[in-house]
XYZ file of N, CA, C and O in Angstrom:
520
model
N -28.803 -78.710 -22.123
C -29.328 -78.218 -20.857
C -28.755 -76.827 -20.593
O -27.577 -76.572 -20.786
N -29.610 -75.939 -20.141
C -29.166 -74.579 -19.845
C -28.275 -74.558 -18.615
O -28.566 -75.206 -17.618
N -27.207 -73.835 -18.731
C -26.348 -73.636 -17.566
C -27.064 -72.668 -16.619
O -27.613 -71.664 -17.055
N -27.102 -73.002 -15.366
C -27.709 -72.072 -14.420
C -26.598 -71.284 -13.742
O -25.559 -71.803 -13.395
N -26.847 -70.013 -13.621
C -25.882 -69.152 -12.960
C -26.466 -68.668 -11.638
O -27.590 -69.009 -11.276
N -25.692 -67.880 -10.955
C -26.094 -67.417 -9.630
C -27.410 -66.644 -9.675
O -28.281 -66.834 -8.834
N -27.570 -65.792 -10.659
C -28.792 -65.002 -10.794
C -30.015 -65.904 -10.963
O -31.062 -65.675 -10.346
N -29.892 -66.926 -11.778
C -31.007 -67.856 -11.981
C -31.306 -68.651 -10.716
O -32.460 -68.954 -10.425
N -30.266 -69.012 -9.994
C -30.485 -69.729 -8.742
C -31.262 -68.877 -7.749
O -32.178 -69.363 -7.078
N -30.907 -67.604 -7.661
C -31.636 -66.709 -6.744
C -33.087 -66.562 -7.165
O -33.992 -66.586 -6.326
N -33.331 -66.412 -8.461
C -34.705 -66.301 -8.951
C -35.489 -67.586 -8.688
O -36.668 -67.542 -8.318
N -34.841 -68.724 -8.864
C -35.493 -70.004 -8.572
C -35.857 -70.094 -7.094
O -36.947 -70.550 -6.736
N -34.949 -69.642 -6.226
C -35.228 -69.639 -4.791
C -36.425 -68.747 -4.483
O -37.337 -69.145 -3.749
N -36.441 -67.559 -5.049
C -37.559 -66.632 -4.821
C -38.872 -67.252 -5.302
O -39.897 -67.177 -4.626
N -38.842 -67.891 -6.465
C -40.041 -68.530 -7.004
C -40.540 -69.635 -6.079
O -41.744 -69.711 -5.786
N -39.629 -70.466 -5.598
C -40.034 -71.561 -4.714
C -40.536 -71.040 -3.366
O -41.477 -71.600 -2.797
N -39.935 -69.976 -2.865
C -40.433 -69.368 -1.630
C -41.854 -68.842 -1.856
O -42.732 -69.008 -1.004
N -42.080 -68.250 -3.017
C -43.424 -67.774 -3.346
C -44.439 -68.909 -3.368
O -45.561 -68.769 -2.859
N -44.047 -70.035 -3.946
C -44.940 -71.191 -3.960
C -45.194 -71.707 -2.543
O -46.316 -72.105 -2.215
N -44.169 -71.687 -1.717
C -44.324 -72.101 -0.325
C -45.302 -71.179 0.400
O -46.215 -71.641 1.093
N -45.123 -69.884 0.238
C -46.015 -68.913 0.884
C -47.454 -69.132 0.419
O -48.395 -69.048 1.208
N -47.625 -69.456 -0.853
C -48.973 -69.714 -1.370
C -49.584 -70.949 -0.700
O -50.783 -70.961 -0.396
N -48.786 -71.969 -0.448
C -49.294 -73.169 0.230
C -49.663 -72.876 1.686
O -50.444 -73.610 2.287
N -49.102 -71.805 2.244
C -49.412 -71.400 3.625
C -50.559 -70.394 3.690
O -50.923 -69.936 4.768
N -51.125 -70.064 2.566
C -52.106 -68.983 2.480
C -53.300 -69.166 3.420
O -53.854 -68.188 3.920
N -53.677 -70.394 3.683
C -54.781 -70.646 4.600
C -54.531 -70.123 6.002
O -55.459 -69.867 6.763
N -53.255 -69.932 6.352
C -52.903 -69.418 7.676
C -52.872 -67.897 7.752
O -52.931 -67.336 8.842
N -52.742 -67.226 6.610
C -52.579 -65.777 6.676
C -53.565 -64.980 5.832
O -53.657 -63.775 5.980
N -54.320 -65.630 4.969
C -55.242 -64.908 4.082
C -56.596 -64.725 4.774
O -57.462 -65.582 4.699
N -56.734 -63.616 5.454
C -57.931 -63.381 6.263
C -59.119 -62.874 5.459
O -60.250 -62.981 5.891
N -58.908 -62.342 4.271
C -59.986 -61.714 3.521
C -60.769 -62.678 2.636
O -61.839 -62.335 2.154
N -60.272 -63.885 2.419
C -60.960 -64.839 1.548
C -61.614 -65.924 2.400
O -60.945 -66.770 2.982
N -62.921 -65.904 2.445
C -63.670 -66.832 3.300
C -63.562 -68.283 2.838
O -63.724 -69.207 3.618
N -63.288 -68.497 1.555
C -63.233 -69.858 1.009
C -61.800 -70.355 0.831
O -61.552 -71.280 0.064
N -60.867 -69.749 1.529
C -59.458 -70.133 1.401
C -59.252 -71.586 1.819
O -59.753 -72.020 2.851
N -58.522 -72.323 1.005
C -58.211 -73.722 1.293
C -57.319 -73.800 2.531
O -56.408 -72.983 2.706
N -57.572 -74.787 3.369
C -56.754 -74.991 4.563
C -55.341 -75.415 4.170
O -55.120 -75.997 3.103
N -54.395 -75.156 5.033
C -53.005 -75.519 4.791
C -52.861 -77.042 4.845
O -53.337 -77.684 5.775
N -52.220 -77.580 3.822
C -51.944 -79.014 3.726
C -50.460 -79.215 4.055
O -49.585 -78.828 3.280
N -50.199 -79.812 5.189
C -48.824 -79.985 5.678
C -47.945 -80.742 4.668
O -46.778 -80.425 4.495
N -48.499 -81.720 3.988
C -47.735 -82.486 2.999
C -47.294 -81.595 1.838
O -46.147 -81.669 1.389
N -48.191 -80.740 1.376
C -47.848 -79.829 0.270
C -46.853 -78.760 0.719
O -45.990 -78.348 -0.051
N -46.984 -78.328 1.961
C -46.020 -77.365 2.506
C -44.633 -78.004 2.545
O -43.647 -77.382 2.142
N -44.550 -79.250 2.987
C -43.267 -79.948 3.029
C -42.664 -80.080 1.628
O -41.471 -79.856 1.436
N -43.496 -80.403 0.644
C -43.003 -80.515 -0.739
C -42.390 -79.201 -1.208
O -41.331 -79.183 -1.838
N -43.046 -78.108 -0.915
C -42.533 -76.794 -1.332
C -41.301 -76.410 -0.530
O -40.359 -75.831 -1.062
N -41.305 -76.739 0.761
C -40.137 -76.440 1.597
C -38.906 -77.195 1.090
O -37.804 -76.649 1.072
N -39.099 -78.408 0.644
C -37.994 -79.188 0.076
C -37.447 -78.494 -1.175
O -36.232 -78.448 -1.388
N -38.329 -77.939 -1.994
C -37.867 -77.195 -3.177
C -37.066 -75.960 -2.760
O -36.057 -75.629 -3.389
N -37.506 -75.293 -1.712
C -36.751 -74.147 -1.180
C -35.373 -74.618 -0.729
O -34.359 -73.988 -1.048
N -35.336 -75.719 0.002
C -34.049 -76.273 0.436
C -33.152 -76.566 -0.758
O -31.963 -76.281 -0.734
N -33.722 -77.149 -1.813
C -32.919 -77.504 -2.983
C -32.202 -76.288 -3.556
O -30.995 -76.328 -3.803
N -32.940 -75.214 -3.766
C -32.314 -74.043 -4.383
C -31.418 -73.285 -3.408
O -30.388 -72.743 -3.809
N -31.775 -73.279 -2.139
C -30.884 -72.655 -1.153
C -29.570 -73.428 -1.072
O -28.488 -72.829 -1.035
N -29.650 -74.749 -1.071
C -28.432 -75.557 -1.055
C -27.633 -75.392 -2.345
O -26.400 -75.367 -2.325
N -28.334 -75.260 -3.465
C -27.645 -75.030 -4.742
C -26.880 -73.713 -4.712
O -25.748 -73.635 -5.196
N -27.489 -72.684 -4.136
C -26.804 -71.397 -3.996
C -25.578 -71.558 -3.104
O -24.495 -71.069 -3.421
N -25.756 -72.261 -1.991
C -24.626 -72.468 -1.091
C -23.514 -73.266 -1.756
O -22.336 -72.989 -1.552
N -23.865 -74.259 -2.564
C -22.855 -74.998 -3.314
C -22.144 -74.082 -4.298
O -20.926 -74.159 -4.461
N -22.916 -73.219 -4.930
C -22.338 -72.259 -5.881
C -21.347 -71.335 -5.169
O -20.298 -71.001 -5.711
N -21.698 -70.937 -3.956
C -20.840 -70.043 -3.177
C -19.762 -70.802 -2.414
O -18.939 -70.187 -1.740
N -19.811 -72.115 -2.492
C -18.886 -72.990 -1.747
C -18.988 -72.733 -0.246
O -18.001 -72.667 0.469
N -20.234 -72.581 0.202
C -20.526 -72.365 1.618
C -21.070 -73.673 2.175
O -21.956 -74.281 1.580
N -20.562 -74.099 3.286
C -20.961 -75.386 3.824
C -21.552 -75.229 5.223
O -21.186 -74.352 5.978
N -22.450 -76.142 5.528
C -23.190 -76.106 6.789
C -22.465 -76.929 7.844
O -22.100 -78.068 7.602
N -22.281 -76.339 8.992
C -21.704 -77.094 10.111
C -22.844 -77.542 11.023
O -23.948 -77.022 10.981
N -22.560 -78.515 11.848
C -23.587 -79.066 12.730
C -24.194 -78.030 13.661
O -25.356 -78.122 14.023
N -23.424 -77.016 14.044
C -23.952 -76.024 14.978
C -25.116 -75.240 14.373
O -25.978 -74.747 15.089
N -25.171 -75.150 13.059
C -26.277 -74.439 12.411
C -27.593 -75.146 12.697
O -28.612 -74.517 12.950
N -27.572 -76.459 12.687
C -28.797 -77.221 12.900
C -29.312 -77.108 14.322
O -30.493 -77.300 14.578
N -28.443 -76.777 15.250
C -28.821 -76.656 16.649
C -28.991 -75.210 17.101
O -29.500 -74.946 18.175
N -28.579 -74.264 16.288
C -28.575 -72.863 16.666
C -29.993 -72.304 16.800
O -30.901 -72.722 16.087
N -30.164 -71.365 17.673
C -31.462 -70.733 17.897
C -31.600 -69.417 17.114
O -32.471 -68.608 17.407
N -30.733 -69.207 16.153
C -30.731 -67.999 15.337
C -32.114 -67.769 14.726
O -32.739 -68.694 14.240
N -32.592 -66.573 14.754
C -33.900 -66.179 14.214
C -35.075 -66.811 14.954
O -36.194 -66.773 14.477
N -34.830 -67.401 16.082
C -35.870 -68.118 16.816
C -37.115 -67.280 17.063
O -38.230 -67.777 16.953
N -36.950 -66.024 17.387
C -38.086 -65.198 17.766
C -38.643 -64.331 16.643
O -39.542 -63.538 16.870
N -38.101 -64.485 15.433
C -38.602 -63.672 14.324
C -39.889 -64.264 13.766
O -40.104 -65.471 13.780
N -40.740 -63.388 13.247
C -41.956 -63.836 12.591
C -41.616 -64.536 11.284
O -40.549 -64.334 10.705
N -42.559 -65.318 10.795
C -42.351 -66.082 9.568
C -42.004 -65.182 8.384
O -41.092 -65.485 7.616
N -42.697 -64.055 8.249
C -42.432 -63.169 7.107
C -41.009 -62.619 7.141
O -40.332 -62.559 6.107
N -40.531 -62.274 8.311
C -39.157 -61.760 8.439
C -38.151 -62.873 8.136
O -37.149 -62.650 7.452
N -38.426 -64.071 8.602
C -37.533 -65.205 8.343
C -37.438 -65.473 6.843
O -36.352 -65.690 6.311
N -38.572 -65.433 6.145
C -38.580 -65.662 4.701
C -37.808 -64.560 3.978
O -36.984 -64.845 3.100
N -38.044 -63.324 4.344
C -37.316 -62.215 3.713
C -35.817 -62.318 3.978
O -35.004 -62.057 3.092
N -35.455 -62.722 5.181
C -34.041 -62.890 5.515
C -33.423 -64.006 4.680
O -32.311 -63.869 4.174
N -34.145 -65.095 4.499
C -33.658 -66.207 3.685
C -33.374 -65.742 2.255
O -32.307 -66.012 1.707
N -34.306 -65.035 1.670
C -34.138 -64.573 0.290
C -32.980 -63.583 0.190
O -32.137 -63.695 -0.690
N -32.937 -62.631 1.088
C -31.900 -61.598 1.005
C -30.516 -62.116 1.365
O -29.514 -61.508 1.019
N -30.457 -63.264 2.042
C -29.160 -63.806 2.440
C -28.629 -64.829 1.447
O -27.669 -65.527 1.736
N -29.270 -64.919 0.295
C -28.856 -65.898 -0.716
C -28.884 -67.324 -0.191
O -27.988 -68.118 -0.431
N -29.929 -67.656 0.536
C -30.103 -69.028 0.981
C -29.253 -69.439 2.160
O -28.931 -70.608 2.305
N -28.896 -68.498 3.005
C -28.075 -68.813 4.179
C -28.720 -69.932 4.994
O -29.935 -70.044 5.089
N -27.881 -70.737 5.619
C -28.384 -71.875 6.387
C -29.193 -71.467 7.604
O -30.161 -72.126 7.956
N -28.811 -70.401 8.288
C -29.521 -70.026 9.518
C -30.998 -69.739 9.282
O -31.848 -70.344 9.938
N -31.362 -68.846 8.351
C -32.795 -68.638 8.132
C -33.480 -69.838 7.491
O -34.668 -70.064 7.698
N -32.739 -70.653 6.746
C -33.324 -71.862 6.154
C -33.725 -72.848 7.248
O -34.833 -73.384 7.242
N -32.842 -73.057 8.199
C -33.153 -73.936 9.332
C -34.255 -73.304 10.191
O -35.175 -73.989 10.636
N -34.191 -71.993 10.384
C -35.220 -71.306 11.172
C -36.591 -71.450 10.507
O -37.588 -71.703 11.193
N -36.641 -71.302 9.189
C -37.898 -71.462 8.458
C -38.433 -72.880 8.642
O -39.626 -73.075 8.900
N -37.560 -73.841 8.555
C -37.953 -75.243 8.730
C -38.543 -75.459 10.122
O -39.582 -76.106 10.277
N -37.898 -74.884 11.125
C -38.406 -75.014 12.496
C -39.731 -74.293 12.678
O -40.630 -74.784 13.353
N -39.844 -73.093 12.104
C -41.090 -72.330 12.251
C -42.272 -73.073 11.631
O -43.401 -72.934 12.080
N -41.998 -73.838 10.593
C -43.053 -74.615 9.952
C -43.225 -75.985 10.605
O -44.015 -76.805 10.157
N -42.473 -76.205 11.687
C -42.581 -77.401 12.518
C -42.203 -78.690 11.786
O -42.867 -79.713 11.922
N -41.128 -78.592 10.997
C -40.562 -79.773 10.359
C -39.190 -80.042 10.952
O -38.515 -79.123 11.410
N -38.796 -81.295 10.901
C -37.465 -81.669 11.364
C -36.531 -81.790 10.161
O -36.984 -81.938 9.022
N -35.243 -81.757 10.440
C -34.259 -81.952 9.385
C -34.415 -83.340 8.779
O -34.281 -83.522 7.568
N -34.755 -84.315 9.588
C -34.970 -85.680 9.081
C -36.149 -85.724 8.109
O -36.081 -86.395 7.076
N -37.231 -85.000 8.424
C -38.368 -84.945 7.497
C -37.955 -84.297 6.179
O -38.368 -84.757 5.100
N -37.163 -83.241 6.271
C -36.682 -82.569 5.056
C -35.843 -83.542 4.235
O -36.022 -83.664 3.020
N -34.924 -84.225 4.894
C -34.050 -85.166 4.201
C -34.863 -86.242 3.477
O -34.646 -86.511 2.292
N -35.796 -86.872 4.185
C -36.598 -87.939 3.580
C -37.437 -87.430 2.411
O -37.520 -88.084 1.365
N -38.036 -86.269 2.573
C -38.840 -85.687 1.490
C -37.951 -85.279 0.311
O -38.356 -85.388 -0.847
N -36.743 -84.832 0.615
C -35.791 -84.446 -0.428
C -35.406 -85.662 -1.275
O -35.363 -85.595 -2.506
N -35.152 -86.792 -0.622
C -34.823 -88.035 -1.330
C -35.984 -88.431 -2.239
O -35.791 -88.784 -3.412
N -37.208 -88.367 -1.718
C -38.390 -88.703 -2.521
C -38.538 -87.763 -3.711
O -38.828 -88.200 -4.830
N -38.361 -86.472 -3.475
C -38.498 -85.483 -4.552
C -37.408 -85.670 -5.601
O -37.643 -85.473 -6.794
N -36.214 -86.051 -5.178
C -35.115 -86.275 -6.105
C -35.460 -87.399 -7.092
O -35.142 -87.306 -8.278
N -36.117 -88.447 -6.612
C -36.561 -89.536 -7.491
C -37.532 -89.008 -8.536
O -37.437 -89.347 -9.717
N -38.478 -88.177 -8.094
C -39.451 -87.577 -9.011
C -38.733 -86.720 -10.048
O -39.043 -86.778 -11.248
N -37.774 -85.926 -9.609
C -37.040 -85.057 -10.535
C -36.275 -85.857 -11.579
O -36.253 -85.473 -12.759
N -35.654 -86.950 -11.180
C -34.937 -87.787 -12.155
C -35.905 -88.444 -13.136
O -35.593 -88.601 -14.320
N -37.093 -88.821 -12.675
C -38.113 -89.356 -13.581
C -38.547 -88.286 -14.582
O -38.723 -88.571 -15.770
N -38.711 -87.066 -14.102
C -39.080 -85.954 -14.985
C -38.016 -85.737 -16.060
O -38.338 -85.549 -17.232
N -36.757 -85.757 -15.654
C -35.652 -85.565 -16.599
C -35.670 -86.678 -17.644
O -35.528 -86.419 -18.851
N -35.862 -87.909 -17.206
C -35.887 -89.052 -18.124
C -37.034 -88.957 -19.132
O -36.926 -89.462 -20.250
N -38.108 -88.281 -18.721
C -39.297 -88.153 -19.589
C -39.356 -86.814 -20.317
O -40.404 -86.456 -20.860
N -38.248 -86.052 -20.306
C -38.190 -84.820 -21.072
C -38.910 -83.634 -20.465
O -39.357 -82.739 -21.175
N -39.023 -83.597 -19.161
C -39.714 -82.514 -18.454
C -39.067 -81.185 -18.715
O -37.892 -81.022 -18.786
């Protein structure tokens, strides 16, 4: 198995954010008349992947989340694009990650449950040589 380093973790985060933005395209792509509507379930799946790599970066940096982060109103009034850019440039900081989750109208509990489900899928993939 390839060792992942900090640079790869950041690239993985950027890639997953890109996939998330693509799943939101129905909300912002005004020039394509046949754009698929946003599917909340698929957005949650991609958001969970963003959480995974942001948390991996934080683990790499030995940065831990305190309860006040989950309740903080940080970035509350920023637009989605600014929140996403802040998340990427901050190496997965918890504040913009939680803000992104709130802006997409998901709860931490929804993220947790979806993360557990996705983790099962990932272990199945590993077992099958993914």
